[in-house]
Amino acid sequence: MHKTKFFYTFLLVMLSFTAALAQGNKAEKSAIEKLLNQAVGEFNDAKYDKALEFSKQALIKSFSINDNSYIAQSYNTIGVVYNECSESAKAVEFYDKALFFAKKVNNAKLYNWIYGNLGSVYYFNQIDVNKGIDYYNKALYYAEKIKDTTQIEFTKINLASAYFSINKFDEGNQQISDIKERILEKGSDDAKMSMYLLLGIYDTHNNQKKRAEQYYATAQKIAIKNEFHSFLINIYENLVRHHNHYKEKSKAEIYRKKLDSLSSVVYSKDKMDNIKKTATQIELDEYKIQLDKIEKVNQKHQKSIKESKLIVILFIVILIVLLLLLLTLYKNVKLREQANFELTQANEALKEAKEKAEEASQLKSQFVSTITHELRTPLYGVIGITNIILDEHKELGNSPHLKSLKFSAKYLLSLVNDILQINKIEEKRIVLESLIFNLTDEITTIKNSVEYIADKNNDKLSVEIDTAIPEFLIGDKLRLSQIIMNLVSNALKFTKNGEVTITADLKKVEGKTYFIEFKIKDTGIGIAKEDQEKIFDKFVQIERKEEDYQGTGLGLAIVSRLIELFGSKIHLESEENVGTTFTFTIGFEYDEERSREIINNIEVDLSSSYLYNILVVEDNKINQMVTKKIIQNSNMSCTIVDDGYAALVALDREAFDLVLMDINMPLINGFDTTRKIREKGFKVPIIALTAFDKQEVMEEALAVGMNDIMVKPFEPAKLYQVISNQVKKKENAG
């Protein structure tokens, strides 16, 4: 048997922890701490009977103040004493009691000590070494949980010793390999002594005789210096074993005599008798404590009986009062029932009105969706045919009639989009996107788009952007552009021979969010104070005396609601004949790493002159003509069919690079046609061409197997880009 010893009795550390938890009974707790410290001192001097007596007194006081933490510590100390005196059954009994009270406070440090000491009982007394190792591992878990370096080191020392004792020297050496240098350099004397002893045992096993004896000598020197008598006994045991291993009988006999001599002093018969007497007294004291508790409970019970009589009398008085109140309550209940009946009827009426309002709201949404679809379809034809005429008849490029036609169509399209936009905002169907954008580029694009209005009204349009704003921001650039475009167009519309300024200033930075203040300032006709409250309402047009300013009155309503989606508000300052300033602040994310990732994922238009063969499924003859012209102008060929069944036949006969699919068709709609195409195994990319809003059809389109959606009317260049991207994706997918 190769053993080193280290018990978890460092109560000075433990007591400093529990003292920090003390809230009341300071004097009693101070006395308990003093008793436990005295027990530690007597234990270290091998005066086990006195250590047990101090521990017993600490236990009694701990019970008197009902402190589970101190009770657990007292039982733990008693168990350590019994374990040292080879009273293993008693030691286990007291450790189990310590564990019972430790669980009541659920303290990891207590678990560490008690499980460590249980491991020592089963290991040192050869009851079950493997069970002892299991307990040591539990102790190590809690030591690592509270990051207690000292307890981690001592637990690993005990684990190594246990493994050595069952000749698992490699497993034992693994436990101390990472702590050896630190302990020998900075550890306490008891830790160093235990480490030197373990190293001696390990070298004895590996036949490193000279080095092993040097380690034993160092451990012996530390034990003698500090009067670690019980540890010294353990060192002598291992030295006897060491010299027997090398058949040095005379040296082994020398250490055997030292061992017997020291053991007779440390474990004298008188001390053992005193320990047994103290054990009996502890048990009697425990019973007395339990009896005292029972007596206290009985006294409380008697007191409660006396109080019960008084309560009965009071109950009778209260019952009489309650009976009187009951009559009054009965009348009130009847009145309340009548009121509840009337309220129920009113509630039913409100519920019915609510259902009708919800039905009306749904009908309104359906109407808006239908009317925008029905308007966009002919507008696609009007705008497309206008472009065809201008393309085929260059001499009509300056025709005021064609320009008026194109302007009117685009104006009508803008009105349709505004109505749809305000409806989506009100129904909370707009979700802000996170896209990377360059603020300077976006504002420059807006400036270029409205430059013709500035030229028409002889206005100066300028842009001022704070250089502290990062180059790339993350946010919904489309909604931001829509806000600024509406405000700038509005400012130019009501400004003649003046100036409009777009300003963007960085106001503050919170983490990765950059808050930017936008100002749209003009020197136009201004807004009267009485009108400033209502300009953000829907369909409001302020009366103008001098000129007829056309518009739907939706622009500023959309602006206000979009800014609210960003979690901000718009502010207005205006004076008639002086000018108007709109101000709002929006926070955008700036994340260089994420920006780089988004940039790398942006699809690049790799348009080429490749001649794609396109199948167009469209029932409207005018739209057929417009779509065909757009495709042919993009250097592609196309085949046009009137319905979905014809599309299935065409795909059977000919290979196409891509299908442009109308959704709203007779006989079979675009969704069902796409579903049948996919069921037949065709993997050709399919793009929906629709006048419906994209968000309304996106979910179903993707579900049936469509690859993308184009909303009519659209820019020809955008259509070619989408076609090219989808064809290339299919080619890359193989």
GROMACS .gro file of C-alpha atoms in nm, residues 338-356 358:
model
   20
  338GLN     CA    1  -7.879   4.322  -1.443
  339ALA     CA    2  -7.580   4.546  -1.525
  340ASN     CA    3  -7.381   4.245  -1.649
  341PHE     CA    4  -7.667   4.143  -1.878
  342GLU     CA    5  -7.672   4.488  -2.030
  343LEU     CA    6  -7.290   4.488  -2.061
  344THR     CA    7  -7.299   4.144  -2.228
  345GLN     CA    8  -7.543   4.272  -2.487
  346ALA     CA    9  -7.323   4.577  -2.547
  347ASN     CA   10  -7.016   4.352  -2.572
  348GLU     CA   11  -7.187   4.130  -2.831
  349ALA     CA   12  -7.271   4.439  -3.032
  350LEU     CA   13  -6.908   4.556  -3.011
  351LYS     CA   14  -6.782   4.211  -3.110
  352GLU     CA   15  -7.010   4.211  -3.412
  353ALA     CA   16  -6.892   4.560  -3.505
  354LYS     CA   17  -6.530   4.448  -3.467
  355GLU     CA   18  -6.587   4.149  -3.695
  356LYS     CA   19  -6.749   4.374  -3.953
  358GLU     CA   20  -6.207   4.333  -3.977
   0.00000   0.00000   0.00000
